[in-house]
CSV table of C-alpha atoms in Angstrom, one decimal:
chain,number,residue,atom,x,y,z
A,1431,UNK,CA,-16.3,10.9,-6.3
A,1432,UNK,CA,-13.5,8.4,-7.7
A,1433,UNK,CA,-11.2,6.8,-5.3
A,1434,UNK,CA,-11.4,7.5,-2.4
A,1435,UNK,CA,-9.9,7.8,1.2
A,1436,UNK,CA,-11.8,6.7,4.0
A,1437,UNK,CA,-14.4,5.6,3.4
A,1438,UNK,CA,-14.0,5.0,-0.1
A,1439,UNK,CA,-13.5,2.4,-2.6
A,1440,UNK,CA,-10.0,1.2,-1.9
A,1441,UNK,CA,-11.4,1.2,1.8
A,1442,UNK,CA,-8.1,3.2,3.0
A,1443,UNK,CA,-8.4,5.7,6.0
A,1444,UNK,CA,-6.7,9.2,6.4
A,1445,UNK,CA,-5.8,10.0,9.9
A,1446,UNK,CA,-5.8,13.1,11.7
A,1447,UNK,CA,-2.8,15.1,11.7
A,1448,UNK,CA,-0.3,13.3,13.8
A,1449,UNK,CA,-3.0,10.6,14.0
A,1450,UNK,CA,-6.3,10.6,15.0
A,1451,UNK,CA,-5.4,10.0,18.6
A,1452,UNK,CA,-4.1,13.4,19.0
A,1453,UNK,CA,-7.5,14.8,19.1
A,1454,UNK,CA,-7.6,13.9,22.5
A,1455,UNK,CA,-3.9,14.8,23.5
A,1456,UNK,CA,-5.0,18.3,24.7
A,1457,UNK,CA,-7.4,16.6,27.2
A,1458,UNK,CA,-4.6,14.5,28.4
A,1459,UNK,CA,-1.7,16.6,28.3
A,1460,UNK,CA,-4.1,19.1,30.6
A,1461,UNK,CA,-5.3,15.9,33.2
A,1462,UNK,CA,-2.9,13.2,32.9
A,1463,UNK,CA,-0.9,14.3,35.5
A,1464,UNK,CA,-3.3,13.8,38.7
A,1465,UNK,CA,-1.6,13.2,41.4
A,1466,UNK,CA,1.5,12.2,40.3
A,1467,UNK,CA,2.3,14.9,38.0
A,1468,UNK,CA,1.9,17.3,40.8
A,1469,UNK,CA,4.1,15.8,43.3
A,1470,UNK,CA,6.6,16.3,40.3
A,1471,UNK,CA,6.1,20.0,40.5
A,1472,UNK,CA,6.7,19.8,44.8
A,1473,UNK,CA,9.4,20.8,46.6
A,1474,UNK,CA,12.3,18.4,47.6
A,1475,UNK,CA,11.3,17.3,51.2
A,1476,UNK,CA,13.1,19.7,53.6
A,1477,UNK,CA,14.0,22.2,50.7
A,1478,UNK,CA,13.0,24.9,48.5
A,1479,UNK,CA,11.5,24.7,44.9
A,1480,UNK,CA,14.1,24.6,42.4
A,1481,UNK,CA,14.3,26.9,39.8
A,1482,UNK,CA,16.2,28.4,36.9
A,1483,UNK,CA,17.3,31.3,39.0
A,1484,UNK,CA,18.2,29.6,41.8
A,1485,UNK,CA,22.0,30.5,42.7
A,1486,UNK,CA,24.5,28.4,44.7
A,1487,UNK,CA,24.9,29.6,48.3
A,1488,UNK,CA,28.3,31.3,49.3
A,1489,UNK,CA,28.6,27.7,51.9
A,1490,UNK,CA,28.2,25.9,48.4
A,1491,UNK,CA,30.4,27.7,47.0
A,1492,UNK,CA,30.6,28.6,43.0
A,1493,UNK,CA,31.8,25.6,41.9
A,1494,UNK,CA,28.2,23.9,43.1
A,1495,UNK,CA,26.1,23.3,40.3
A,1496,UNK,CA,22.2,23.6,40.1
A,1497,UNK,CA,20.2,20.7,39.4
A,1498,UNK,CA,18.7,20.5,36.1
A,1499,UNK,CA,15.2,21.3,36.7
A,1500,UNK,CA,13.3,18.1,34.6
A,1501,UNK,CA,10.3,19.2,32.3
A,1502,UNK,CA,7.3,18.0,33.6
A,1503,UNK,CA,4.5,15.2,32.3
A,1504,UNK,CA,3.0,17.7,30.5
A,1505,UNK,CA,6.0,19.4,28.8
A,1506,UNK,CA,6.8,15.9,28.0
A,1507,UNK,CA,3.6,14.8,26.2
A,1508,UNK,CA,3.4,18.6,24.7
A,1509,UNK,CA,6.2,17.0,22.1
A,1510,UNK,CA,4.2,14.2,21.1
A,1511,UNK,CA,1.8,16.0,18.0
A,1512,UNK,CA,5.6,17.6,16.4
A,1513,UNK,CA,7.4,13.9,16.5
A,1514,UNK,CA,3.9,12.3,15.5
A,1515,UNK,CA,3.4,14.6,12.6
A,1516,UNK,CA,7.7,14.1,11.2
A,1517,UNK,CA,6.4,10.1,11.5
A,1518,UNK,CA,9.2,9.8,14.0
A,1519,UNK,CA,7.3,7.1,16.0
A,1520,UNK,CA,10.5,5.9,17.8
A,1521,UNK,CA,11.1,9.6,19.4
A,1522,UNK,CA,7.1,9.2,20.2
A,1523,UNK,CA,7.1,6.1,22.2
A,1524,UNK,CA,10.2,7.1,23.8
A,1525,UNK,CA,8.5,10.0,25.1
A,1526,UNK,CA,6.8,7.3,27.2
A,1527,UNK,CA,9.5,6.0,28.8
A,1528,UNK,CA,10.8,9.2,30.1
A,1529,UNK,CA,7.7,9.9,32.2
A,1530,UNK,CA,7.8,9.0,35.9
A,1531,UNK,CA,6.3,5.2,36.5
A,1532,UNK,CA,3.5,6.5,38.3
A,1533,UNK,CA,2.4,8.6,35.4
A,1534,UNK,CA,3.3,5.7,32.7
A,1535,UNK,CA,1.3,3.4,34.8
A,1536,UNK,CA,-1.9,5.8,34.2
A,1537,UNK,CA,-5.3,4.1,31.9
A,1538,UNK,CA,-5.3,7.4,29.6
A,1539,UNK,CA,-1.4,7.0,29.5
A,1540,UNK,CA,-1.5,3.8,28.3
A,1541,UNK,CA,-4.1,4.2,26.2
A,1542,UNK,CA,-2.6,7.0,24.3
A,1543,UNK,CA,1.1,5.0,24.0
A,1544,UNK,CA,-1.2,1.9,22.5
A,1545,UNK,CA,-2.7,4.2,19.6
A,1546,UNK,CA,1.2,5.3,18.8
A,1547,UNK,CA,2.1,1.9,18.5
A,1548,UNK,CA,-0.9,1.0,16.4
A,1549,UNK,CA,-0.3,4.7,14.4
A,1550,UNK,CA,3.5,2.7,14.3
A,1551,UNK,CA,2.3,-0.3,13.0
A,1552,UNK,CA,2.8,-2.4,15.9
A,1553,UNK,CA,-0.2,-3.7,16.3
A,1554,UNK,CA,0.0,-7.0,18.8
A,1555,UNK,CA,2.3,-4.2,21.4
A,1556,UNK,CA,-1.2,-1.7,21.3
A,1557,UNK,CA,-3.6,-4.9,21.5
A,1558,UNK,CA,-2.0,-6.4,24.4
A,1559,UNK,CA,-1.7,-2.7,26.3
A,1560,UNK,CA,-5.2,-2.1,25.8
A,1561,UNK,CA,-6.4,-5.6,26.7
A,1562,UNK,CA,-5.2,-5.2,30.2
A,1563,UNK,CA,-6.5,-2.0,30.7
A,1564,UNK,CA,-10.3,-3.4,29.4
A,1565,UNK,CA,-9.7,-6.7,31.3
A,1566,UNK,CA,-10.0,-4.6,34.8
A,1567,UNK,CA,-12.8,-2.3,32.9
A,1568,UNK,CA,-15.3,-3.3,30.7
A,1569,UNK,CA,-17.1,-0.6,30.6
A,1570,UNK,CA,-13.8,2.0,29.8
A,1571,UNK,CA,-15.2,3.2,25.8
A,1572,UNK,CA,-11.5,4.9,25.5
A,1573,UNK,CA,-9.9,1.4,25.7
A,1574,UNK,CA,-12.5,0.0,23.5
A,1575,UNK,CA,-12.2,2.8,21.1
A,1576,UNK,CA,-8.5,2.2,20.4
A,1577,UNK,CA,-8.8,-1.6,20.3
A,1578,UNK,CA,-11.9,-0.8,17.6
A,1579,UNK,CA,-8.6,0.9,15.6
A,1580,UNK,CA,-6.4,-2.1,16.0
A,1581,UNK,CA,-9.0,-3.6,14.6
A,1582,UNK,CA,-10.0,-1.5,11.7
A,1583,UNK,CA,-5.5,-1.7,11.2
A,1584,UNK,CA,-6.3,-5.6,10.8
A,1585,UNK,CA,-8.9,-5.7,8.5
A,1586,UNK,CA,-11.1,-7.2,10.9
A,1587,UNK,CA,-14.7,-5.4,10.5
A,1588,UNK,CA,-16.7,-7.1,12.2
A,1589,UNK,CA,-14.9,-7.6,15.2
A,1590,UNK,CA,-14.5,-3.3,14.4
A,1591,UNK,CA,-18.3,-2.7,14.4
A,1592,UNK,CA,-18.8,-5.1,17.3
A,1593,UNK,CA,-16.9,-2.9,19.7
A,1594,UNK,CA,-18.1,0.3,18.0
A,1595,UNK,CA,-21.7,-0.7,19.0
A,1596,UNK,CA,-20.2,-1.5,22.4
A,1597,UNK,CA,-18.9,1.6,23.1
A,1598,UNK,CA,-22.6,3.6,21.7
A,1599,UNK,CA,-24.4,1.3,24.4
A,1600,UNK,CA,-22.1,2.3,26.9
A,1601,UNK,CA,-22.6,6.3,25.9
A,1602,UNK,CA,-25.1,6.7,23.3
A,1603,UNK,CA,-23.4,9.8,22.5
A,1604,UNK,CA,-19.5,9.2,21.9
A,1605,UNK,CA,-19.1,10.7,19.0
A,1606,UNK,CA,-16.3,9.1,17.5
A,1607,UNK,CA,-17.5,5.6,17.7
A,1608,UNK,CA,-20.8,6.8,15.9
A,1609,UNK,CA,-18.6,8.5,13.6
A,1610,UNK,CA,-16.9,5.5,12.9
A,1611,UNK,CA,-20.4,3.8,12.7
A,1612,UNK,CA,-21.6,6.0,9.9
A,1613,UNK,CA,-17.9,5.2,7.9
A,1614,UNK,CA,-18.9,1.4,8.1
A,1615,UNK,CA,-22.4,1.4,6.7
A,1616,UNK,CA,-21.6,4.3,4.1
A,1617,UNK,CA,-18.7,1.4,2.9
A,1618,UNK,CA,-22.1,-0.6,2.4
A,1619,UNK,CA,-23.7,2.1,0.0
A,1620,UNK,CA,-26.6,1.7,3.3
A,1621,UNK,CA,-26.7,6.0,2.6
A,1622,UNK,CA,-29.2,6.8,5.2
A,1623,UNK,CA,-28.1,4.7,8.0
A,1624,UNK,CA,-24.7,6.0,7.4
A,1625,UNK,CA,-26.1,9.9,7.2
A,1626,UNK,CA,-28.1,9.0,10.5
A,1627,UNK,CA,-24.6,7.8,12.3
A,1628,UNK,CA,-23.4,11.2,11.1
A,1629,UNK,CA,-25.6,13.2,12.1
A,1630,UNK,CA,-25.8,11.6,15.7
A,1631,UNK,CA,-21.9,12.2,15.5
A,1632,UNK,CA,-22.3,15.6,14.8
A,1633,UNK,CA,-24.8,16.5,17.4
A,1634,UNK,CA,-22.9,15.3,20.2
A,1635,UNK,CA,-19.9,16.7,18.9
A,1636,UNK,CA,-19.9,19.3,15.7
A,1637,UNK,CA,-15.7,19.2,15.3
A,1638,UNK,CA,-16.0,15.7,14.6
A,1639,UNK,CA,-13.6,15.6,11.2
A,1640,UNK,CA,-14.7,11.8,10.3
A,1641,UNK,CA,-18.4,13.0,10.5
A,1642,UNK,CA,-17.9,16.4,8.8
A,1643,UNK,CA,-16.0,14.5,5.6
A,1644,UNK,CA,-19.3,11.3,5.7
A,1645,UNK,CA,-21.9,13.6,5.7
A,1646,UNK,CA,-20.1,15.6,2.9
A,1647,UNK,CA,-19.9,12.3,1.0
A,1648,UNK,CA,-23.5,11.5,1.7
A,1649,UNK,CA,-24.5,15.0,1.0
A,1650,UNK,CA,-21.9,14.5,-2.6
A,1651,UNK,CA,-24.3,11.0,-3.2
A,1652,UNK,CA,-27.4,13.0,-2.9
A,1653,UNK,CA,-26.4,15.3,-5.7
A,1654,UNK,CA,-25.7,18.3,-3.2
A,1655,UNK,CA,-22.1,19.3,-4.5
A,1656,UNK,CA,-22.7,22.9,-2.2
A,1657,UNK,CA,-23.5,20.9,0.7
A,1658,UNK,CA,-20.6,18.3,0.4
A,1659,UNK,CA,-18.1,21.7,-0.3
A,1660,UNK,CA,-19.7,23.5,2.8
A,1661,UNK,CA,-19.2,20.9,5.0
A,1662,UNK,CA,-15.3,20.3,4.0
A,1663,UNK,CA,-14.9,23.9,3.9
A,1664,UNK,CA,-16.2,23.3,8.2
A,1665,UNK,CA,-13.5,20.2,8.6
A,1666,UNK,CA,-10.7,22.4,6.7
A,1667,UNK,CA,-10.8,25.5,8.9
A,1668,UNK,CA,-11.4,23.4,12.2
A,1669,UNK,CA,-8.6,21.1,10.8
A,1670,UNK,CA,-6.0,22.9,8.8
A,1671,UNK,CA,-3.1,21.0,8.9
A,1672,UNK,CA,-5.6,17.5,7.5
A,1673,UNK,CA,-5.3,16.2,4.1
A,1674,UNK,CA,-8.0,14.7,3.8
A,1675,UNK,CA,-10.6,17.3,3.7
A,1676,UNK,CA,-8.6,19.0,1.2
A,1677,UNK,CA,-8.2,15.6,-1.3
A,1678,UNK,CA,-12.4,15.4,-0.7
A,1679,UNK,CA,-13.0,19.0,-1.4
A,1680,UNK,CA,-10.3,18.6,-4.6
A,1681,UNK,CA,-12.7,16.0,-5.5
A,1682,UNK,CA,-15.9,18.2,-5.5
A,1683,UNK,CA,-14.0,20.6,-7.5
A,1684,UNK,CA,-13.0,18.0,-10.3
A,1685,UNK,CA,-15.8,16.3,-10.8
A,1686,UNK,CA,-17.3,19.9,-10.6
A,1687,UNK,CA,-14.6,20.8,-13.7
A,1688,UNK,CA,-12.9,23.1,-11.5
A,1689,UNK,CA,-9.4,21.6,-12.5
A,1690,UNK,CA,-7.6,24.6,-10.9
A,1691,UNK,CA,-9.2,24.6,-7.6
A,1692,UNK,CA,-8.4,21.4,-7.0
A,1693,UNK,CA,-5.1,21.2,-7.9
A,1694,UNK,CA,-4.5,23.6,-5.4
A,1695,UNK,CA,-6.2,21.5,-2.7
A,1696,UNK,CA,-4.0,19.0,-3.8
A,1697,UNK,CA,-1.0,20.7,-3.6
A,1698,UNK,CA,-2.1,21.7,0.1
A,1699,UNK,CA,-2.7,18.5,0.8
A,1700,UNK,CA,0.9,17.0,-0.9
A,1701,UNK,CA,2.7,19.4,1.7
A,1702,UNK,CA,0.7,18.3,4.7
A,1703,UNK,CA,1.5,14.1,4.3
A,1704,UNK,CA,3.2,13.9,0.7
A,1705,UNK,CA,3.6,10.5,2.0
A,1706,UNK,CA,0.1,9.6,1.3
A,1707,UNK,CA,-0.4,7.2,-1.9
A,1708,UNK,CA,-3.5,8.3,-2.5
A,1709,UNK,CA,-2.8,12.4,-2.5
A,1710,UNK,CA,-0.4,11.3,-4.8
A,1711,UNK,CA,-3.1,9.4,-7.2
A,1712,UNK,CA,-5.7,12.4,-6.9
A,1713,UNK,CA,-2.5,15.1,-7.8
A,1714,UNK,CA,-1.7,13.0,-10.7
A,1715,UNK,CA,-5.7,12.7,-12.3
A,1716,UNK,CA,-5.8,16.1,-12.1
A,1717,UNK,CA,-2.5,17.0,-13.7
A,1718,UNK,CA,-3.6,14.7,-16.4
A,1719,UNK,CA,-7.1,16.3,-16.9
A,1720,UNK,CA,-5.2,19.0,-17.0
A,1721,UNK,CA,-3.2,17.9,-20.1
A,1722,UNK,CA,-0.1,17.8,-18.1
A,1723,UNK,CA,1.3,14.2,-18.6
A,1724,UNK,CA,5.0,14.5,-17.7
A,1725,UNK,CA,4.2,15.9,-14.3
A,1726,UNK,CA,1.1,13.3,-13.9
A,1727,UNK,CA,3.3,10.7,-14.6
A,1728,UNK,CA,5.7,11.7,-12.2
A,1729,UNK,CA,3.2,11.9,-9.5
A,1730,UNK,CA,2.5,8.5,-10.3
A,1731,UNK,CA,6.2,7.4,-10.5
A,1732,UNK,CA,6.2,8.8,-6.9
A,1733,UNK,CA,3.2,6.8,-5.8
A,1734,UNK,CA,5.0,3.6,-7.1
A,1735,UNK,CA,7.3,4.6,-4.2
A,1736,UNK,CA,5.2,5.3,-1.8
A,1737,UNK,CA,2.7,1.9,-2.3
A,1738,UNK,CA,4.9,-0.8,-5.0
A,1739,UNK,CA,2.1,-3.3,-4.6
A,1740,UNK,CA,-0.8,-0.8,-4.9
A,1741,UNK,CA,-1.4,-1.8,-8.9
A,1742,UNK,CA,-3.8,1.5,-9.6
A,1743,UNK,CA,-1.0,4.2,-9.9
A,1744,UNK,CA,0.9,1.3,-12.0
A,1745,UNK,CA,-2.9,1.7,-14.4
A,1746,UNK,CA,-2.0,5.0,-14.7
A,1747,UNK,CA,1.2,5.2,-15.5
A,1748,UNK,CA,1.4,2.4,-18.2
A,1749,UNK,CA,-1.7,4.4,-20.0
A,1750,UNK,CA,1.1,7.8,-20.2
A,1751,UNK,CA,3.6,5.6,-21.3
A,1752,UNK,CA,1.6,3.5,-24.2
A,1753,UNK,CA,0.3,7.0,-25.3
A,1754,UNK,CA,4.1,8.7,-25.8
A,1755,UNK,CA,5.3,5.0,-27.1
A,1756,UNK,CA,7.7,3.9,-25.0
A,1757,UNK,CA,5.8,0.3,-24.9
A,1758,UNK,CA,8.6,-1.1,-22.9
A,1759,UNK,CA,7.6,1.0,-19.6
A,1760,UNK,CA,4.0,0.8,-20.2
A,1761,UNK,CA,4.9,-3.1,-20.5
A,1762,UNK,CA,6.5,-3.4,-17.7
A,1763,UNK,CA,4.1,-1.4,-15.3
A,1764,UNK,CA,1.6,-3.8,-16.4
């Protein structure tokens, strides 16, 4: 299917929207409280609840002011998928420090402030979080799932696959990690292993997005373009506001010759993370199939921005500029 995300050729991953991580925020955002969150929501000892409408009593007097009412731990980590999805990664992680200690002291707490850091690209800060946490539990697959990612961030596969298999011994039927599994083989070309991973992926869990976009690449392998679009079409409407199954579906309806289609996928997908280098280098192939080389090269201007030492998009864009004869640009992106 060309060049692709993850898995793909270039090996690069797309994350969820805001990050993978927030596929579980709705879990925590619902339980992380426990205990401490609802003392937060108890009434000062000796007094009433606070509230909006509370109103000063005449021995108070009108100049006495009502506290501002704090939002809670889970109006707090409600903000995290908006800052996560603008990039703002500093607004993110202070998030963290405005929740009680009691709360910021919580595993799933931790956990979930380690995969912003390693969404933020601080890696060693995640690593050392999650660490501690499986230091004092071995046997926590949340922990080892997110050091698996600070892994995969580092290049460092095996020591990726190693935990991976960890976590399926632990629960043969955490879906992610198998998900995950299935990525790593198919980056092999081992099809049916990978398809197997997926499938076990899918069967514990059928929203799984990773799972949904490998078996559509297997099913794409297998010469099944109706099952590879079917299965994107799944990941697209469970996921609406992810690239990537919209720059895997544009890539069914290239190589398909539906030029149109898929430039409208594209498009989508430019609007949801038009940071994404690789958006940009599917956008301009298709712009260029389509005979439109001022705007391709543009797009591929933009993803010499976006990636400088990335040489592909620099490929492409020397080829425009040989072709129109300005030899010194095409010279110079080579």
């Amino acid at each position: 299917m060309g060049v692709m995300m993850r898995p793909t050729v270039s090996l690069q991953r797309f994350a969820f929207p805001a990050g993978e991580l927030l596929i579980s925020l709705a879990i925590l955002v619902s339980c992380a409280g426990g205990p401490a969150s609802r003392a937060e929501k108890q009434p000062p000892s000796g007094g009433a609840v606070q509230t909006e409408t509370t109103k000063p009593t005449p021995e108070q007097g009108p100049s006495a002011a009502v506290p501002e009412k704090k939002p809670t731990t889970e109006q707090l980590l409600a903000t995290l998928p908006q800052l996560l999805e603008k990039g703002d990664y500093r607004g993110a992680l202070g998030v963290f420090d405005s929740l009680a200690p009691a709360v910021a002291e919580k595993s799933d707490i931790r956990l979930l402030k380690a995969s912003v850091l390693v969404s933020a690209g601080q890696a060693d800060g995640a690593r050392k979080i999650v660490q501690g946490i499986i230091d004092g539990d071995g046997q926590n697959t949340e922990a080892l799932y997110v050091l698996s990612t600070i892994e995969e961030a580092a290049g460092r596969e095996k020591e990726q696959q190693a935990l991976l298999e960890r976590i399926v011994s632990i629960n043969p039927k955490e879906d992610r990690a198998l998900a995950a599994l299935g990525t790593l083989t198919y980056r092999h070309r081992v099809y049916k292993t990978a398809e197997a991973y997926f499938d076990k992926s899918l069967a514990a869990n059928p929203k799984n997005g990773e799972a949904l976009i490998g078996k559509a690449r297997i099913r794409w392998q297998y010469q099944d373009p109706k099952g590879a679009e079917g299965l994107l079409n799944q990941a697209i409407a469970e996921y609406p506001r992810w690239a990537a199954p919209l720059v895997e579906r544009a890539r069914v309806y290239r190589e398909a010759g539906f030029l149109k289609e898929a430039l409208t996928d594209l498009d989508t997908a430019k609007a949801l993370d038009g940071g994404n280098y690789w958006v940009a280098i599917d956008r301009g192939n298709v712009l260029l199939d389509l005979g439109n080389k001022a705007e391709a090269l543009k797009e591929f201007d933009r993803a010499h921005q976006l990636d400088p030492k990335n040489f592909l998009s620099y490929v492409y864009s020397a080829g425009i500029r040989d072709e129109q004869g300005d030899y010194a640009g095409a010279e110079r992106d080579y």
